[in-house]
XYZ file of C-alpha atoms in Angstrom:
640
model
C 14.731 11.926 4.931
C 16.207 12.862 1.651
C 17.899 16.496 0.954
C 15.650 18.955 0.969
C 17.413 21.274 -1.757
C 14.499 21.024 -4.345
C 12.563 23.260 -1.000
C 15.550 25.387 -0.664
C 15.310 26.479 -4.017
C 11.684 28.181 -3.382
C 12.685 29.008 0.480
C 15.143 31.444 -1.675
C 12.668 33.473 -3.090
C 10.785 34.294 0.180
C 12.165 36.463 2.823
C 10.755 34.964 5.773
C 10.905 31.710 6.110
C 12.663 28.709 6.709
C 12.095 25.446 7.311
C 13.438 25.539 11.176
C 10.936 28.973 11.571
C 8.069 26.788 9.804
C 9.271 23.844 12.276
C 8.062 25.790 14.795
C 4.850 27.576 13.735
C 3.142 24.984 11.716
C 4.121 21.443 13.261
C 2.156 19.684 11.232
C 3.356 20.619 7.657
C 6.494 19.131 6.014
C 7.286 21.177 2.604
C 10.519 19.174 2.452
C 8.238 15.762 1.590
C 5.472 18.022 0.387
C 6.394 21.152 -1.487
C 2.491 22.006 -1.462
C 2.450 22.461 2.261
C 4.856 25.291 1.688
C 2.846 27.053 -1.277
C -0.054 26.868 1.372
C 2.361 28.273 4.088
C 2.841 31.364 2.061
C -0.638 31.824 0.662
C -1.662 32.626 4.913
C 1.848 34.822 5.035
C 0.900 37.390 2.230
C -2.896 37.396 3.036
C -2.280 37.487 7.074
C -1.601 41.453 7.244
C -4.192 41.861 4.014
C -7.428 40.512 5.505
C -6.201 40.585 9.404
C -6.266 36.596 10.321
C -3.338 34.994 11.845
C -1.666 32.652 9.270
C -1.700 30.105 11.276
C -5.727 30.719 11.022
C -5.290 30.477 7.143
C -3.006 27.789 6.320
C -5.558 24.674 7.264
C -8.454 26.143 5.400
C -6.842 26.316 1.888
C -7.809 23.764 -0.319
C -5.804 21.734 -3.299
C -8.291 21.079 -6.069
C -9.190 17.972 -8.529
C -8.941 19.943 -11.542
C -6.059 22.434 -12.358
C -8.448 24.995 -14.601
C -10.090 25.960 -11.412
C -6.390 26.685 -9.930
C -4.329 24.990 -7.791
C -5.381 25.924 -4.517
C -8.530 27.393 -3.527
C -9.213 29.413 -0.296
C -13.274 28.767 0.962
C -14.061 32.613 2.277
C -16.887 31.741 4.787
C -14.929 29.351 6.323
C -12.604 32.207 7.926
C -15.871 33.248 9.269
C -15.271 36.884 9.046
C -18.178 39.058 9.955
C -19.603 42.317 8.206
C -19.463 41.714 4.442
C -20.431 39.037 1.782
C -17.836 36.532 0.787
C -17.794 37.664 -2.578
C -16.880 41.278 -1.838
C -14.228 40.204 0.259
C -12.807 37.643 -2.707
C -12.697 40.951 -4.966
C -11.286 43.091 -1.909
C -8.166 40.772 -1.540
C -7.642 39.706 -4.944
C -6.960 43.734 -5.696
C -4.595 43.793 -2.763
C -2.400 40.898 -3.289
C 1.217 41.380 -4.405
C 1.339 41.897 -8.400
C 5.222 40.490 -7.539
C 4.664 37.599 -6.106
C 7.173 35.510 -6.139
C 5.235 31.571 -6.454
C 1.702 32.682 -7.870
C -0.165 34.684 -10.017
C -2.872 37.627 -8.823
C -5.514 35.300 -7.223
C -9.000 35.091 -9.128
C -11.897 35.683 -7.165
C -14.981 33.023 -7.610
C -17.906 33.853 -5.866
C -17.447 32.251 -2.149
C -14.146 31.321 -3.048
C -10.418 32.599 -4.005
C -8.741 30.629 -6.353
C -4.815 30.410 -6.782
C -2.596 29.641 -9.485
C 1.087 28.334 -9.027
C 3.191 30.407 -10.931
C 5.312 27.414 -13.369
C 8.587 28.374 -13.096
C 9.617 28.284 -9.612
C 7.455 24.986 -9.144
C 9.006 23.222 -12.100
C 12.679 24.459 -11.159
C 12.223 23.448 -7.265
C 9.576 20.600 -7.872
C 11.341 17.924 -10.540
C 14.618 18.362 -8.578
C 12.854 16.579 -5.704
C 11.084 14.029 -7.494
C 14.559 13.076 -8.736
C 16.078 13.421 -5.762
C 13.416 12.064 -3.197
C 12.765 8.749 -5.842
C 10.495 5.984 -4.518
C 10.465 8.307 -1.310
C 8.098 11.196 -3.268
C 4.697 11.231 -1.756
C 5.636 8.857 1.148
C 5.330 11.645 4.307
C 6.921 9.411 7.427
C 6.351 12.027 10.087
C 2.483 11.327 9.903
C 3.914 7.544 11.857
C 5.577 9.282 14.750
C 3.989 9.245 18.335
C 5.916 12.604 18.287
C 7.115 14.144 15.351
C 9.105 16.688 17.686
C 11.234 13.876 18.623
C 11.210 10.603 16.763
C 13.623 8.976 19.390
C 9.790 8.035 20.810
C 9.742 5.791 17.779
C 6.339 4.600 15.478
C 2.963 4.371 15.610
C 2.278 0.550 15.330
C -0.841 -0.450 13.091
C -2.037 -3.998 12.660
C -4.189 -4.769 9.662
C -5.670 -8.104 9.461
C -6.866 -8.925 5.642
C -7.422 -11.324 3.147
C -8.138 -14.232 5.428
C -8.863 -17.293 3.333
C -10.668 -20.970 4.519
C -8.265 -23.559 4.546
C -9.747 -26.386 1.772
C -12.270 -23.871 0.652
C -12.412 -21.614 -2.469
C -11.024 -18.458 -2.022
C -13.553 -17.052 -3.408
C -14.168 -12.780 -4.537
C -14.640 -11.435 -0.867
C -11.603 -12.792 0.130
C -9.964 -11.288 -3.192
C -10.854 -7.597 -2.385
C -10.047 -8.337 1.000
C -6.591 -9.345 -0.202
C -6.398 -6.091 -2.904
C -7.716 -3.531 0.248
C -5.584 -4.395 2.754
C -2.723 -4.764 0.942
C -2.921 -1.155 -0.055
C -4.142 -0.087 3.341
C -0.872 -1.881 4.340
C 1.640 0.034 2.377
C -0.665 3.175 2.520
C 0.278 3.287 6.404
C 3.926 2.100 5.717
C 4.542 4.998 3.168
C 3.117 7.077 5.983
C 5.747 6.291 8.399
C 3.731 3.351 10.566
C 5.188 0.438 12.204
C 2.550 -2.222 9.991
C 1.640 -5.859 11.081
C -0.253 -7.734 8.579
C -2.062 -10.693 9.743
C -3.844 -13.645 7.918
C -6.241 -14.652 9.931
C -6.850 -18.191 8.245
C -10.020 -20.453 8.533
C -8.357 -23.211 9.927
C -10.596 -24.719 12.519
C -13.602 -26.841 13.129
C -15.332 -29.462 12.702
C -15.133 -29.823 8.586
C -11.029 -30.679 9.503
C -12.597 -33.423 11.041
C -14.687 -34.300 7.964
C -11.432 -33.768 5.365
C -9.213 -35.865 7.891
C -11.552 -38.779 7.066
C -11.728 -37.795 3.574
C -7.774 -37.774 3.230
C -7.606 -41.424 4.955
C -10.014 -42.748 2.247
C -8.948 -40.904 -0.832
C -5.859 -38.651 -0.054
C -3.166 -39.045 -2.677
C 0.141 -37.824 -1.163
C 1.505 -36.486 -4.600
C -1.541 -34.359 -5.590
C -1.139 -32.988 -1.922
C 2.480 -31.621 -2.475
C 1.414 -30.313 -6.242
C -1.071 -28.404 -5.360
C -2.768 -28.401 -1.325
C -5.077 -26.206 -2.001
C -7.209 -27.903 -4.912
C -6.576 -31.284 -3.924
C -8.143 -30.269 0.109
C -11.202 -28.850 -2.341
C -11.970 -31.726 -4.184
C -11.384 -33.771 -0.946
C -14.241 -31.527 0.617
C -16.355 -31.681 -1.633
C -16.258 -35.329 -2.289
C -16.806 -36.442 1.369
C -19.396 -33.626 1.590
C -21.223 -35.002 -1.711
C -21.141 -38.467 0.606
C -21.676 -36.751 3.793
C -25.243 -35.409 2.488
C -26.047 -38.352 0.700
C -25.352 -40.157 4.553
C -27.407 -38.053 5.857
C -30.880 -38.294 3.272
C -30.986 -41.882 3.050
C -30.566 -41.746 7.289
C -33.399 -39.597 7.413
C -35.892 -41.578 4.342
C -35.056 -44.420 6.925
C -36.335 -42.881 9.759
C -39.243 -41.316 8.355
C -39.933 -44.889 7.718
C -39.875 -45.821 11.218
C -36.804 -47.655 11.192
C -34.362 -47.235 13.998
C -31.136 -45.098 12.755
C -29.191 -44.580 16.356
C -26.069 -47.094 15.438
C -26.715 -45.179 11.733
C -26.480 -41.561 13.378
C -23.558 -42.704 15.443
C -21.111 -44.204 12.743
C -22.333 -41.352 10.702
C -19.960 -39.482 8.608
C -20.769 -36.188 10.682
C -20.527 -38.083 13.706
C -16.857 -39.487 13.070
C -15.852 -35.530 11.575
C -17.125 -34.210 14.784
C -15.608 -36.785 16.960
C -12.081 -36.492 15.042
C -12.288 -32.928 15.710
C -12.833 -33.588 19.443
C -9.981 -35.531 18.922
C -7.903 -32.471 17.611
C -9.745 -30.207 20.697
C -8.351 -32.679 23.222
C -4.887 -32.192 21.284
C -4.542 -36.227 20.170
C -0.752 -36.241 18.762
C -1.902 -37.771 14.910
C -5.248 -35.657 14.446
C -2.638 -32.354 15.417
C -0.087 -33.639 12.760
C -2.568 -33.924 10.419
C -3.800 -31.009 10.544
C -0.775 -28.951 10.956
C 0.594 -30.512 7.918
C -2.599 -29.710 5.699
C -2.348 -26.016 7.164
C 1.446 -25.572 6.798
C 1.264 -27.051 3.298
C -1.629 -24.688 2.460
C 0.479 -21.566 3.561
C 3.343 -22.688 1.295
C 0.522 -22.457 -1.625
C -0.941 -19.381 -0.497
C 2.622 -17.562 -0.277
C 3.490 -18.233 -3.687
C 0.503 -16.713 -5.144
C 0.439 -13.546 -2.793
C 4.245 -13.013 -4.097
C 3.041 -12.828 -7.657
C 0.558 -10.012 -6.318
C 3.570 -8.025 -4.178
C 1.799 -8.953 -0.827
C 3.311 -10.363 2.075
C 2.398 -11.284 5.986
C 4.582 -10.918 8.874
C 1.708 -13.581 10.614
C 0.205 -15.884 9.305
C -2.950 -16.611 12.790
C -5.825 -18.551 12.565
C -9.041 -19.423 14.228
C -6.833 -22.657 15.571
C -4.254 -20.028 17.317
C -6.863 -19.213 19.827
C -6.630 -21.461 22.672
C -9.767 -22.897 24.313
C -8.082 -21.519 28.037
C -7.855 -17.850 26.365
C -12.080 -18.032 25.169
C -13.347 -19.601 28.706
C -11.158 -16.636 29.982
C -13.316 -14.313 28.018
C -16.617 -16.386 28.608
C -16.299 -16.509 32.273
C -15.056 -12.275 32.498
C -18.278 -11.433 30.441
C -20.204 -13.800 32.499
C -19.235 -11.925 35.939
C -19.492 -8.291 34.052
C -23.640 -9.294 33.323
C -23.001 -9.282 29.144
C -23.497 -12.740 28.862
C -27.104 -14.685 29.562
C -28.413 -18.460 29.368
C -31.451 -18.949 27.585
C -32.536 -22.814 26.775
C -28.930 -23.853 27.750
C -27.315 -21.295 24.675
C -24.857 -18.121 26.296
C -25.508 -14.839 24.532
C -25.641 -11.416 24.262
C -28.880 -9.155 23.999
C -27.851 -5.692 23.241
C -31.119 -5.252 23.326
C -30.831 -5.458 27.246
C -27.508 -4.282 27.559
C -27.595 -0.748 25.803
C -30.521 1.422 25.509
C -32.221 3.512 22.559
C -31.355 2.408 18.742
C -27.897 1.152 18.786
C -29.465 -1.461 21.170
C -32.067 -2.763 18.691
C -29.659 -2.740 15.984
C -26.816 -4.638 17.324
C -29.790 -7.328 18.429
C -28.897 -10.672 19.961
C -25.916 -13.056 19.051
C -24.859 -16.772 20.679
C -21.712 -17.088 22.009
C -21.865 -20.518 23.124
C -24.383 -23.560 21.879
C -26.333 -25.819 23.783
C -23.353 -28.080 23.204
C -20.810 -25.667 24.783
C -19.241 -25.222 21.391
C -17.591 -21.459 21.112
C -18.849 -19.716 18.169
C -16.762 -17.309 16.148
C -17.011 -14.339 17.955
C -16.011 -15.533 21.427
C -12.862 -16.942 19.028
C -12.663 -12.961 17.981
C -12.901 -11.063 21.066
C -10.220 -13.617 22.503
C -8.051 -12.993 19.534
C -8.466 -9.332 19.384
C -8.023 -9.160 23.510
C -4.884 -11.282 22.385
C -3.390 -8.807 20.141
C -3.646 -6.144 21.974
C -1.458 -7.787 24.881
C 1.067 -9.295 21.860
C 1.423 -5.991 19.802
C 0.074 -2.998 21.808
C -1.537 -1.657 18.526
C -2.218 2.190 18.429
C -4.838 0.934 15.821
C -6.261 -2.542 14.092
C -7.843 -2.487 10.704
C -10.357 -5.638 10.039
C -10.511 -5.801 6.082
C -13.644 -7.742 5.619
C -16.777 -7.919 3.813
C -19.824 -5.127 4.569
C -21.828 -8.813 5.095
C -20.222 -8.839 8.663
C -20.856 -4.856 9.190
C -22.982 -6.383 12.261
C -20.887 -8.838 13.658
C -17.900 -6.124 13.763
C -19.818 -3.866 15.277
C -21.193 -6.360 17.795
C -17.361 -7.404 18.355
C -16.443 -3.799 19.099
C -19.281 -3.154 21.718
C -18.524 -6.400 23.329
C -15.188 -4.747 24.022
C -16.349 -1.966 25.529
C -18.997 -3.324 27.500
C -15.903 -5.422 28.817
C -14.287 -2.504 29.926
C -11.697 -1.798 27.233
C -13.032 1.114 25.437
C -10.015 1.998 24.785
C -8.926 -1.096 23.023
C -12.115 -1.067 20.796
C -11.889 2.635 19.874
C -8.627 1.446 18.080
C -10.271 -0.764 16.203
C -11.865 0.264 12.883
C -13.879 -1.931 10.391
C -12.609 -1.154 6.615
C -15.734 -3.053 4.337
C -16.470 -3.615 0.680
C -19.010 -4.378 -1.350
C -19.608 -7.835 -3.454
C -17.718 -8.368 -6.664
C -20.844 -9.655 -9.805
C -20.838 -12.124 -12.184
C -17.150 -13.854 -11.493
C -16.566 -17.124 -12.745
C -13.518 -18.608 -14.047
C -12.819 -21.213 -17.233
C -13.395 -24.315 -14.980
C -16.422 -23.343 -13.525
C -17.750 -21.162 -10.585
C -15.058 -22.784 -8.136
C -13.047 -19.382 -7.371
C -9.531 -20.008 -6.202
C -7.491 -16.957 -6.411
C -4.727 -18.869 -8.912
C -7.806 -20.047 -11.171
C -8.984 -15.938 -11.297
C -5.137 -14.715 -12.300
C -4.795 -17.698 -14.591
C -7.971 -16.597 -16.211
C -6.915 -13.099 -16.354
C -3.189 -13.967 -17.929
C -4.727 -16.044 -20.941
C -7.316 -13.422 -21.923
C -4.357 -10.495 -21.628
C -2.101 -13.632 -23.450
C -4.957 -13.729 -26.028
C -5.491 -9.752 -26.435
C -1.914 -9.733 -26.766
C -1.179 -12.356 -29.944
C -3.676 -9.995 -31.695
C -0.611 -7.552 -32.468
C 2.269 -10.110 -33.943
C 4.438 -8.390 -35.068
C 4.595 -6.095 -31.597
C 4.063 -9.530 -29.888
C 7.456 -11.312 -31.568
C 9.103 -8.742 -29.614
C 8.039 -9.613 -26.344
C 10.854 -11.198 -24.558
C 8.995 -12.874 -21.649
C 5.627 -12.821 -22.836
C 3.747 -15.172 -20.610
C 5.106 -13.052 -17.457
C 4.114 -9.988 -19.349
C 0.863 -11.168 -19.402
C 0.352 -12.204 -16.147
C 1.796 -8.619 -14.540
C -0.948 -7.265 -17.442
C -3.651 -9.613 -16.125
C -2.797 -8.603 -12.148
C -2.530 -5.222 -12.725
C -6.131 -5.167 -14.904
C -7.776 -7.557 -11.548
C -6.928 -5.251 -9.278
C -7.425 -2.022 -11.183
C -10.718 -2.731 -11.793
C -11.224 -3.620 -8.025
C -9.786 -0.392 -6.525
C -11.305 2.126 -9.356
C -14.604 2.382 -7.683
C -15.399 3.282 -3.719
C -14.948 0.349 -1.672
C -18.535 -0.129 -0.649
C -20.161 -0.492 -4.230
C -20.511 -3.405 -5.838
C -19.026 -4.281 -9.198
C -19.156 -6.465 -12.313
C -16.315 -8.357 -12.751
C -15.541 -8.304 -16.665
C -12.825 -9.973 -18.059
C -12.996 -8.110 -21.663
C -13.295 -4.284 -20.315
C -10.679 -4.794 -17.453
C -7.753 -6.404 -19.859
C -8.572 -3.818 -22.433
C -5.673 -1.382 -23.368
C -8.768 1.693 -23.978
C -9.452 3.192 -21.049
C -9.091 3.452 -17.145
C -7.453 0.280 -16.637
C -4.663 -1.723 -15.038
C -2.977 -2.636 -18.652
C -3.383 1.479 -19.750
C -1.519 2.279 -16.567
C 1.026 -0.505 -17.250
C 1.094 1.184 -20.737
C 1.660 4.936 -19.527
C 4.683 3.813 -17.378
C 5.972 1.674 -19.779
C 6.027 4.627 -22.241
C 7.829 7.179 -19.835
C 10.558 4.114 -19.499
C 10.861 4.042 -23.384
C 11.780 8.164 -23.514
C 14.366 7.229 -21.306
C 15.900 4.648 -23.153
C 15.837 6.156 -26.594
C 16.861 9.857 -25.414
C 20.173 8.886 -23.924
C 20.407 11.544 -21.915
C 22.965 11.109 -18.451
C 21.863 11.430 -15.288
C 24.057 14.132 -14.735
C 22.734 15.696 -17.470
C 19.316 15.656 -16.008
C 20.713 16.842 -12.668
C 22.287 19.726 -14.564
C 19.152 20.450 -16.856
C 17.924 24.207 -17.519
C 14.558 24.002 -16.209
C 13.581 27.439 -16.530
C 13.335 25.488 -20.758
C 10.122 24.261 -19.740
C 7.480 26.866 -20.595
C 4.483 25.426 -22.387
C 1.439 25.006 -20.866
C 1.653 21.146 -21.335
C 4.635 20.745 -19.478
C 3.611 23.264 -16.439
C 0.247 21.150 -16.212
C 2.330 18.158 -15.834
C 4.281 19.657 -13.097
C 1.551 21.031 -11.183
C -0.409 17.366 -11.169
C 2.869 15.806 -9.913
C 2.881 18.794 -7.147
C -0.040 17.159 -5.743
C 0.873 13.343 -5.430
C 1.971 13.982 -1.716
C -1.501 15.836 -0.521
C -3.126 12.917 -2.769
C -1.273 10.397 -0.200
C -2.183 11.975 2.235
C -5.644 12.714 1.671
C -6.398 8.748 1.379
C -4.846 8.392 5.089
C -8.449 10.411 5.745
C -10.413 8.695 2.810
C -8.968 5.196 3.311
C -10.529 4.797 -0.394
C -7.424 2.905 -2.513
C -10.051 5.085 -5.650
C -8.663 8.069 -4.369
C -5.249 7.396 -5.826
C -6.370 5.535 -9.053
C -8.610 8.722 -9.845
C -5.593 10.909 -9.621
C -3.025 8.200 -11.253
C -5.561 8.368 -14.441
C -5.861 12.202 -14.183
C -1.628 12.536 -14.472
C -1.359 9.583 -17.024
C -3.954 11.232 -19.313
C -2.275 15.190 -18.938
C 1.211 13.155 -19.408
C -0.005 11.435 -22.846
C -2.201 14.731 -23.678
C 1.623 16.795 -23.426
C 3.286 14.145 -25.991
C 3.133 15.368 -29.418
C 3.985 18.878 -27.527
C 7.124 18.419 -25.682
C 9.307 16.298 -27.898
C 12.111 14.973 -26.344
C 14.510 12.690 -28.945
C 15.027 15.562 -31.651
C 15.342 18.523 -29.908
C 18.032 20.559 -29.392
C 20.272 19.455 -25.872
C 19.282 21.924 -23.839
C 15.365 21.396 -24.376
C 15.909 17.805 -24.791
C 17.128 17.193 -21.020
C 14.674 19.890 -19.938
C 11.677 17.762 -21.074
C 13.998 14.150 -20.296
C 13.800 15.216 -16.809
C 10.187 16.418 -16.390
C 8.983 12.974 -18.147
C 11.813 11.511 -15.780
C 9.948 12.837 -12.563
C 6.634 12.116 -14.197
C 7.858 8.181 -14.375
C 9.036 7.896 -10.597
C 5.666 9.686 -9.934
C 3.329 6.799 -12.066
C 5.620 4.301 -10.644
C 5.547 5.550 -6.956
C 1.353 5.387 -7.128
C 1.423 2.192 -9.220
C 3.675 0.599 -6.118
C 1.643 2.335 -3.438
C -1.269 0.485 -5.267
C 0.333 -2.969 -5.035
C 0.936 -3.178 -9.189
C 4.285 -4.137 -10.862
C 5.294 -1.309 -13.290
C 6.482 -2.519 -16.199
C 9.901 -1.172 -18.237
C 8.868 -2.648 -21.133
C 6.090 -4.148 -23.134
C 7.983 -4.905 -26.227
């Protein structure tokens, strides 16, 4: 952890504490990431001997708020459940009695129910941008909250595995695999910033019988250069070519024998016939059907990592359906068989909740096959192998599935499987993070919906918006990458501004618009804090030396109390899991940091003031850029 002097500075003005004595009384706070936790510290201190509640009593209860006119922390008076007079009394009755002196807030305004507190500016902006400075891409990240003991972190990390994005091999990757990707990236780096040990896993579509079908298409029409240029699309059009003939096969087949011809020898030489004996051929694990394959899927993982790079994501696996062996899923098959989950009905295996667990949950989680009538394994005897699997190979403390709200039931049918198996303690580890759907996406080239075809898209129309300004645009000295960090940064914006579980209409003009709440605004507001910097010429030494007690307006105190909150923020969405709860506050500081502009000029005033303000915008930049990171966006230094 970095230097904690920023805390020292306010640890100065109170008598009785320090951070060893706060150590000890209230484990779970750590003022020296999180000056807040200290604030709320001494808010339970002074009131302790005035309303007669152990501080340790008060502390949890107090409250930061989303809007700094209603204070900065507010203090819910029922919730200390004190008997014998109305909250509002009470609010009055302590608001009278606290300090006129004190030395970090203002008298406390009573609201009704509730006791509001304001931070006096001084000491927060004197203790507060010192630690931004000093703390850097480390502000807001608290890494105690990723210790199995935070006593003694010998013990080492918490280990979280989140399994996202997930894309079919050959297929489109289409806008559920997108917000999969966006999600669980953040979720990721959320956890990271937290102090986890993260494992991110792409659990790839790579199995089945269609490899069968696009080995026979690759025999017929494969070209070996358009394979190396570009795997991905050239698998597609494969696909969908032997598809187009597969279907085709199978209608005239069936006109024929709705005629009354004979169509055994037709069935057998069938196209789905050979796809699912080539496949049989991979089961049985033939040498050339394995190469095959491996080299489509290896060559597909190339493609895939050089487009998650230009999004900032990367996997430390890269799993599949194909990494589950058929010896680990008749391991599974026969253990549920001999615990009574499983049943046979018209030579099919499955599972009837329905039988299995009484009441409602029962009747929702239904029936599901695990096995066909022709002994093929369907996916979720491949899952609860796999998830059994990880377990043994990575002894996760927790696993996140980012995936669609479409498979809400089959997750939850995964989990109970689990437990009915005897692991409860496995599947209570295991948490389902879903999403809604993602309306009205298409792409130049049609409705096909490969991730490089949706940033492509996104680039030219932020390319376009951009030409619109020439003479700004002549100055632009890599403006195609420009663009496409504009035309990320406005995809996944737009994804991550709403809760995860609505839907939302994709819309290429609103989300690439500069006006706003979106990605190219916040690419805008950092870019701006970047440009003070540049033009004010102002040292870092001269920031480190600044006279902060300078910085008196109202502007630049609201500023400073909105960058007080980024760690609570942070920490807040470890509880929310909702990637909306930091865009919301990320639009809240950029719009007080533009509103405080034409107020705190920094190029033009005297020295003194000038490195005041340099260093609060200073702070305010490693702030943006700390929550545009945490997001999984690029900040931008410049955009001309």
């Amino acid at each position: 952890m970095a230097s904690a002097s920023g805390i020292n500075q306010l640890l100065l003005k109170l008598d009785n504490l320090t951070l060893d004595s706060i150590s000890d009384k209230y484990p779970t706070t750590h003022p020296e990431v999180n000056p807040y936790d200290l604030y709320r510290i001494h808010i339970g201190e002074v009131l302790a001997p005035i309303i007669g509640v152990a501080p340790e009593k008060i502390q949890p209860l107090i409250q930061w708020t989303n809007t700094i006119d209603k204070g900065d922390f507010v203090l819910p008076i029922p919730a200390l459940r004190i008997k014998g007079a109305k909250p509002d009394a009470l609010g009055a009755e302590w608001a009278a009695k606290f300090p006129e002196d004190d030395p970090l807030f203002d008298k406390p305004v009573a609201q009704g129910p509730f006791l509001s507190f304001f931070a006096k500016g001084a000491p927060l902006a004197q203790s507060l941008i010192p630690m931004i400075r000093e703390l850097g891409a480390e502000y807001g990240c608290n890494r105690f909250l990723g210790l199995k003991d935070p006593k003694d972190p010998s013990k080492g990390k918490k280990r979280i595995v989140v399994e996202f994005s997930s894309p079919n091999i050959a297929k489109p990757f289409h806008a559920g695999h997108l917000r999969s990707t966006i999600i669980g990236s953040f979720l990721a780096n959320l956890y990271e910033g937290a102090g986890w040990d993260v494992v991110r896993i792409n659990y790839l579509g790579d199995w089945g019988k269609q490899y069968g079908l696009l080995a026979l298409a690759y025999e017929r029409y494969g070209d070996e250069v358009a394979l190396k240029k570009d795997p991905i699309d050239h698998l597609f059009r494969l696909y969908v070519k032997i598809n187009a003939e597969k279907d085709g096969e199978l209608a005239e087949i069936e006109a024929k024998k709705k005629d009354g011809q004979d169509v055994t020898d037709l069935l057998a030489n069938s196209l789905d016939e050979q796809a699912r004996r080539y496949f049989r051929k991979m089961t049985d694990k033939d040498t050339e059907a394995l190469a095959l394959w491996k080299r489509f899927r290896d060559l597909s993982i190339v493609r895939y990592k050089a487009t998650y790079a230009r999004l900032n994501i990367k996997f430390d696996e890269y799993s599949g359906e194909s990494q589950v062996t058929e010896e680990a899923m008749e391991k599974v098959a026969k253990e549920m068989t001999e615990k009574g989950i499983t049943k046979e009905d018209q030579g099919a295996v499955l599972v009837d909740f329905t039988e299995l667990i009484p009441g409602k949950e029962g009747k929702r989680l239904g029936k599901t096959v695990i096995r066909k009538r022709d002994g093929t394994a369907l996916y979720l005897t491949r899952d609860i192998a796999e998830l059994l699997g990880r377990y043994q190979k990575y002894g996760f403390d927790n696993m996140i599935y980012v995936v669609a709200s479409q498979q809400d039931l089959h997750l939850q049918q995964l989990f109970k499987i689990i437990e009915l198996l005897g692991y409860k303690d496995i599947a209570q580890r295991c948490q389902h993070i879903n999403f809604g759907l993602v309306l009205g996406m298409s792409t130049r080239k049609g409705t096909v919906k490969f991730l490089d075809d949706i940033l492509r898209d996104c680039a030219d129309h932020m390319h376009d918006v951009m030409r619109k300004n020439e003479n700004k645009y002549a100055q632009v000295e890599d403006p195609e990458g420009t663009a496409d960090t504009l035309g990320i940064s406005s995809v996944m914006t737009q994804d991550m501004s709403g809760k995860r579980g609505n839907n939302y209409t994709f819309d290429l003009a609103v989300m690439t618009s500069f006006e706003g709440d979106t990605g190219p605004y916040l690419q805008y507001a950092h870019t701006r804090l970047s440009s003070i910097k540049r033009r004010a010429h102002v040292s870092d030494e001269e920031l480190a030396n600044a006279d902060l007690s300078l910085l008196t307006e109202p502007h630049a105190i609201n500023v400073v109390r909105l960058l007080a909150q980024w760690p609570d923020v942070a920490q807040n969405t470890l509880r929310t899991l909702e990637p909306t709860t930091v865009v919301t506050y990320l639009f809240r500081l950029t719009h007080v940091i533009s509103s405080s502009y034409d107020h705190l000029q920094v190029v033009g005033s005297e020295p003194a003031l000038k490195a005041a303000r340099m260093a609060l915008y200073d702070a305010s930049r490693i702030v943006v850029g700390n929550c545009m990171r945490l997001l999984g966006l690029s900040p931008l230094e410049r955009l001309v």
